[in-house]
Amino acid sequence: MTGTPTRVLVLNSGSSSVKYQLLDMSDGSRLAQGLVERIGEETSRLAHTPLRAGGSAPRERTGPITDHAAALKAVAEELAADGLGLDSPELAAIGHRVVHGGLRFTEPTVIDEEVIAEIERLVPVAPLHNPANLLGIRTARAMRPDLPQVAVFDTAFHTTMPESAARYAIDVETADAHRIRRYGFHGTSHAYVSRATAKLLGKEPEEVNVIVLHLGNGASASAVRGGRCVDTSMGLTPLEGLVMGTRSGDIDPAVTFHLKRVAGMDADEIDVLLNKKSGLVGLCGDNDMREIRRRVDEGDERAALAFDIYVHRLKKYIGAYYAVLGRVDAVVFTAGVGENAAPVREAAIAGLEELGLAVDAGLNAVRSGEPRIVSPEYARVAVAVVPTDEELEIARQTFALTGEIAGGDGGRGPDGNAAGEVTRTTNA
Ligand code: ADP
């Protein structure tokens, strides 16, 4: 054994998939990553990528992987083949992404039976995600019952929202009886990116107000005042807010009764329509922004309208959160679309000069994996692009807690940095 263990395995378990990364928190570097998909089907696949310098080539397994236990066993075998097995004394902890932590989990939490029971109690508000996350947790605990395992919740960063932002204007008793309120998601990303933006501006998180636009296939905005979330666009579920790849985002709730009464659709059909067949894909048949931009450039009108609706909603949230915050230091774009789609950034900020917002066309066109400012020098408010890194943030929070359990250095790296500041060495 080589001193204090510093490796953290991050697991993101879906209903039929497990994504994983193994990180070394002494420097934030990635040792391996991979994905098991189509668990429970004949055509399961495990793609494993060792990431250490001089390590072996990426590998793939195909063939049935019956359940999450089999999936994790296969992952453990792949890691072991590179000398990174789950039985290694250098493994400090396992960090689990858990989508819904309700009101109870405001911080990353060491998992025990009571925590598992509480995550289970939240299944009614996260029926797709929490059961899958629990499968991963139970399997990993069975494999390494001795190891600290930590749940990092997508909702936790948003628990600082004031009641005025978190409550829907519906009957209070009904809302409370069914735990109906705005929880928000993507919190790990919003936390990481808002802090990295403060660093980019040369400030402490407490000193800055930031609007974070996490634009992936799912998309959400948040208003962060002095490092604390004060509003976010997703609600009880990830359906609310921005136009997304396949979700409608904000919609008059009466559309749902209308679909039931007039189109004869039931709740499940409406759920599928709004979550899977709406947003960009519903508007133009594509949910990939690259394809949409290609079509727009070729003069495709449906794609152009989808793009305009997407950007219009984004602009509305920028304006709304500007008003919520009063003073804004930066508007920051992140995730697949936010990091890569310069036309989205340009169009969302266009016309907001009176708010001190502008994009420099040259800077905006630069492709880079680094955090960067794309607004001109004269702009009062910075427009930034900051690549998100949810796995590093989960590993950081997990490791920090593990350090506390062991009475260690609180997960601070060798240079005393909180690990959110750890240099990124490998792109996910
Ligand atoms: P998620 O984690 O929500 O699945 P990501 O953050 O990986 O999503 O974002 C995926 C989306 O990013 C894709 O659907 C695509 O629309 C967009 N995207 C990725 N690369 C580019 C690019 N080069 N240009 C424009 N959009 C891109």
mmCIF file with all atom_site columns, N, CA, C and O in Angstrom, residues 100 124-127 168 181-185 233-241 244 247 275:
data_model
loop_
_atom_site.group_PDB
_atom_site.id
_atom_site.type_symbol
_atom_site.label_atom_id
_atom_site.label_alt_id
_atom_site.label_comp_id
_atom_site.label_asym_id
_atom_site.label_entity_id
_atom_site.label_seq_id
_atom_site.pdbx_PDB_ins_code
_atom_site.Cartn_x
_atom_site.Cartn_y
_atom_site.Cartn_z
_atom_site.occupancy
_atom_site.B_iso_or_equiv
_atom_site.pdbx_formal_charge
_atom_site.auth_seq_id
_atom_site.auth_comp_id
_atom_site.auth_asym_id
_atom_site.auth_atom_id
_atom_site.pdbx_PDB_model_num
ATOM 1  N N  . HIS A 1 100 ? -32.347 12.165 -7.354  1.00 0.00 ? 100 HIS A N  1
ATOM 2  C CA . HIS A 1 100 ? -33.272 12.928 -6.500  1.00 0.00 ? 100 HIS A CA 1
ATOM 3  C C  . HIS A 1 100 ? -32.966 12.750 -5.025  1.00 0.00 ? 100 HIS A C  1
ATOM 4  O O  . HIS A 1 100 ? -33.040 11.650 -4.493  1.00 0.00 ? 100 HIS A O  1
ATOM 5  N N  . PRO A 1 124 ? -41.269 7.921  -5.708  1.00 0.00 ? 124 PRO A N  1
ATOM 6  C CA . PRO A 1 124 ? -42.444 8.494  -6.369  1.00 0.00 ? 124 PRO A CA 1
ATOM 7  C C  . PRO A 1 124 ? -42.166 9.818  -7.090  1.00 0.00 ? 124 PRO A C  1
ATOM 8  O O  . PRO A 1 124 ? -42.817 10.129 -8.077  1.00 0.00 ? 124 PRO A O  1
ATOM 9  N N  . VAL A 1 125 ? -41.188 10.609 -6.618  1.00 0.00 ? 125 VAL A N  1
ATOM 10 C CA . VAL A 1 125 ? -40.886 11.848 -7.345  1.00 0.00 ? 125 VAL A CA 1
ATOM 11 C C  . VAL A 1 125 ? -39.767 11.665 -8.379  1.00 0.00 ? 125 VAL A C  1
ATOM 12 O O  . VAL A 1 125 ? -39.490 12.581 -9.152  1.00 0.00 ? 125 VAL A O  1
ATOM 13 N N  . ALA A 1 126 ? -39.130 10.515 -8.412  1.00 0.00 ? 126 ALA A N  1
ATOM 14 C CA . ALA A 1 126 ? -38.103 10.248 -9.438  1.00 0.00 ? 126 ALA A CA 1
ATOM 15 C C  . ALA A 1 126 ? -38.203 8.795  -9.881  1.00 0.00 ? 126 ALA A C  1
ATOM 16 O O  . ALA A 1 126 ? -37.280 7.997  -9.717  1.00 0.00 ? 126 ALA A O  1
ATOM 17 N N  . PRO A 1 127 ? -39.359 8.412  -10.465 1.00 0.00 ? 127 PRO A N  1
ATOM 18 C CA . PRO A 1 127 ? -39.620 7.002  -10.730 1.00 0.00 ? 127 PRO A CA 1
ATOM 19 C C  . PRO A 1 127 ? -38.657 6.353  -11.725 1.00 0.00 ? 127 PRO A C  1
ATOM 20 O O  . PRO A 1 127 ? -38.438 5.151  -11.680 1.00 0.00 ? 127 PRO A O  1
ATOM 21 N N  . TYR A 1 168 ? -44.473 25.982 -6.241  1.00 0.00 ? 168 TYR A N  1
ATOM 22 C CA . TYR A 1 168 ? -45.446 26.285 -7.289  1.00 0.00 ? 168 TYR A CA 1
ATOM 23 C C  . TYR A 1 168 ? -46.621 26.992 -6.628  1.00 0.00 ? 168 TYR A C  1
ATOM 24 O O  . TYR A 1 168 ? -46.928 26.731 -5.448  1.00 0.00 ? 168 TYR A O  1
ATOM 25 N N  . ARG A 1 181 ? -42.929 20.327 -5.464  1.00 0.00 ? 181 ARG A N  1
ATOM 26 C CA . ARG A 1 181 ? -42.246 21.606 -5.441  1.00 0.00 ? 181 ARG A CA 1
ATOM 27 C C  . ARG A 1 181 ? -41.148 21.565 -6.489  1.00 0.00 ? 181 ARG A C  1
ATOM 28 O O  . ARG A 1 181 ? -40.964 20.546 -7.148  1.00 0.00 ? 181 ARG A O  1
ATOM 29 N N  . ARG A 1 182 ? -40.439 22.651 -6.665  1.00 0.00 ? 182 ARG A N  1
ATOM 30 C CA . ARG A 1 182 ? -39.386 22.689 -7.669  1.00 0.00 ? 182 ARG A CA 1
ATOM 31 C C  . ARG A 1 182 ? -38.082 22.231 -7.012  1.00 0.00 ? 182 ARG A C  1
ATOM 32 O O  . ARG A 1 182 ? -37.621 22.861 -6.071  1.00 0.00 ? 182 ARG A O  1
ATOM 33 N N  . TYR A 1 183 ? -37.538 21.139 -7.466  1.00 0.00 ? 183 TYR A N  1
ATOM 34 C CA . TYR A 1 183 ? -36.291 20.620 -6.899  1.00 0.00 ? 183 TYR A CA 1
ATOM 35 C C  . TYR A 1 183 ? -35.073 21.009 -7.746  1.00 0.00 ? 183 TYR A C  1
ATOM 36 O O  . TYR A 1 183 ? -34.027 21.331 -7.209  1.00 0.00 ? 183 TYR A O  1
ATOM 37 N N  . GLY A 1 184 ? -35.235 20.996 -9.079  1.00 0.00 ? 184 GLY A N  1
ATOM 38 C CA . GLY A 1 184 ? -34.101 21.286 -9.962  1.00 0.00 ? 184 GLY A CA 1
ATOM 39 C C  . GLY A 1 184 ? -33.181 20.082 -10.095 1.00 0.00 ? 184 GLY A C  1
ATOM 40 O O  . GLY A 1 184 ? -33.149 19.211 -9.222  1.00 0.00 ? 184 GLY A O  1
ATOM 41 N N  . PHE A 1 185 ? -32.466 20.041 -11.207 1.00 0.00 ? 185 PHE A N  1
ATOM 42 C CA . PHE A 1 185 ? -31.534 18.931 -11.470 1.00 0.00 ? 185 PHE A CA 1
ATOM 43 C C  . PHE A 1 185 ? -30.237 19.481 -12.060 1.00 0.00 ? 185 PHE A C  1
ATOM 44 O O  . PHE A 1 185 ? -30.075 20.690 -12.111 1.00 0.00 ? 185 PHE A O  1
ATOM 45 N N  . SER A 1 233 ? -34.213 26.224 -13.571 1.00 0.00 ? 233 SER A N  1
ATOM 46 C CA . SER A 1 233 ? -35.337 26.121 -14.511 1.00 0.00 ? 233 SER A CA 1
ATOM 47 C C  . SER A 1 233 ? -36.050 24.778 -14.482 1.00 0.00 ? 233 SER A C  1
ATOM 48 O O  . SER A 1 233 ? -37.199 24.683 -14.891 1.00 0.00 ? 233 SER A O  1
ATOM 49 N N  . MET A 1 234 ? -35.391 23.704 -14.012 1.00 0.00 ? 234 MET A N  1
ATOM 50 C CA . MET A 1 234 ? -36.101 22.429 -13.906 1.00 0.00 ? 234 MET A CA 1
ATOM 51 C C  . MET A 1 234 ? -36.897 22.405 -12.605 1.00 0.00 ? 234 MET A C  1
ATOM 52 O O  . MET A 1 234 ? -36.560 23.114 -11.655 1.00 0.00 ? 234 MET A O  1
ATOM 53 N N  . GLY A 1 235 ? -37.927 21.591 -12.552 1.00 0.00 ? 235 GLY A N  1
ATOM 54 C CA . GLY A 1 235 ? -38.834 21.690 -11.416 1.00 0.00 ? 235 GLY A CA 1
ATOM 55 C C  . GLY A 1 235 ? -38.976 20.408 -10.627 1.00 0.00 ? 235 GLY A C  1
ATOM 56 O O  . GLY A 1 235 ? -38.000 19.833 -10.161 1.00 0.00 ? 235 GLY A O  1
ATOM 57 N N  . LEU A 1 236 ? -40.226 19.969 -10.465 1.00 0.00 ? 236 LEU A N  1
ATOM 58 C CA . LEU A 1 236 ? -40.499 18.685 -9.794  1.00 0.00 ? 236 LEU A CA 1
ATOM 59 C C  . LEU A 1 236 ? -39.774 17.567 -10.534 1.00 0.00 ? 236 LEU A C  1
ATOM 60 O O  . LEU A 1 236 ? -39.264 16.635 -9.933  1.00 0.00 ? 236 LEU A O  1
ATOM 61 N N  . THR A 1 237 ? -39.764 17.696 -11.849 1.00 0.00 ? 237 THR A N  1
ATOM 62 C CA . THR A 1 237 ? -39.053 16.744 -12.714 1.00 0.00 ? 237 THR A CA 1
ATOM 63 C C  . THR A 1 237 ? -38.199 17.552 -13.688 1.00 0.00 ? 237 THR A C  1
ATOM 64 O O  . THR A 1 237 ? -38.328 18.778 -13.759 1.00 0.00 ? 237 THR A O  1
ATOM 65 N N  . PRO A 1 238 ? -37.356 16.866 -14.467 1.00 0.00 ? 238 PRO A N  1
ATOM 66 C CA . PRO A 1 238 ? -36.514 17.608 -15.429 1.00 0.00 ? 238 PRO A CA 1
ATOM 67 C C  . PRO A 1 238 ? -37.279 18.159 -16.631 1.00 0.00 ? 238 PRO A C  1
ATOM 68 O O  . PRO A 1 238 ? -36.669 18.710 -17.543 1.00 0.00 ? 238 PRO A O  1
ATOM 69 N N  . LEU A 1 239 ? -38.592 18.073 -16.637 1.00 0.00 ? 239 LEU A N  1
ATOM 70 C CA . LEU A 1 239 ? -39.358 18.493 -17.816 1.00 0.00 ? 239 LEU A CA 1
ATOM 71 C C  . LEU A 1 239 ? -39.494 20.015 -17.949 1.00 0.00 ? 239 LEU A C  1
ATOM 72 O O  . LEU A 1 239 ? -39.638 20.549 -19.040 1.00 0.00 ? 239 LEU A O  1
ATOM 73 N N  . GLU A 1 240 ? -39.440 20.708 -16.804 1.00 0.00 ? 240 GLU A N  1
ATOM 74 C CA . GLU A 1 240 ? -39.714 22.148 -16.833 1.00 0.00 ? 240 GLU A CA 1
ATOM 75 C C  . GLU A 1 240 ? -38.521 22.947 -17.374 1.00 0.00 ? 240 GLU A C  1
ATOM 76 O O  . GLU A 1 240 ? -37.379 22.535 -17.261 1.00 0.00 ? 240 GLU A O  1
ATOM 77 N N  . GLY A 1 241 ? -38.832 24.102 -17.950 1.00 0.00 ? 241 GLY A N  1
ATOM 78 C CA . GLY A 1 241 ? -37.770 25.058 -18.252 1.00 0.00 ? 241 GLY A CA 1
ATOM 79 C C  . GLY A 1 241 ? -37.442 25.200 -19.715 1.00 0.00 ? 241 GLY A C  1
ATOM 80 O O  . GLY A 1 241 ? -38.318 25.445 -20.550 1.00 0.00 ? 241 GLY A O  1
ATOM 81 N N  . MET A 1 244 ? -35.442 21.382 -24.744 1.00 0.00 ? 244 MET A N  1
ATOM 82 C CA . MET A 1 244 ? -34.333 20.415 -24.685 1.00 0.00 ? 244 MET A CA 1
ATOM 83 C C  . MET A 1 244 ? -34.313 19.549 -25.938 1.00 0.00 ? 244 MET A C  1
ATOM 84 O O  . MET A 1 244 ? -35.089 19.770 -26.862 1.00 0.00 ? 244 MET A O  1
ATOM 85 N N  . ARG A 1 247 ? -37.380 17.136 -24.750 1.00 0.00 ? 247 ARG A N  1
ATOM 86 C CA . ARG A 1 247 ? -38.401 17.611 -23.804 1.00 0.00 ? 247 ARG A CA 1
ATOM 87 C C  . ARG A 1 247 ? -38.876 19.002 -24.179 1.00 0.00 ? 247 ARG A C  1
ATOM 88 O O  . ARG A 1 247 ? -38.079 19.845 -24.600 1.00 0.00 ? 247 ARG A O  1
ATOM 89 N N  . ASN A 1 275 ? -41.780 14.236 -22.774 1.00 0.00 ? 275 ASN A N  1
ATOM 90 C CA . ASN A 1 275 ? -40.395 13.958 -22.375 1.00 0.00 ? 275 ASN A CA 1
ATOM 91 C C  . ASN A 1 275 ? -39.531 13.409 -23.500 1.00 0.00 ? 275 ASN A C  1
ATOM 92 O O  . ASN A 1 275 ? -38.333 13.635 -23.534 1.00 0.00 ? 275 ASN A O  1
#
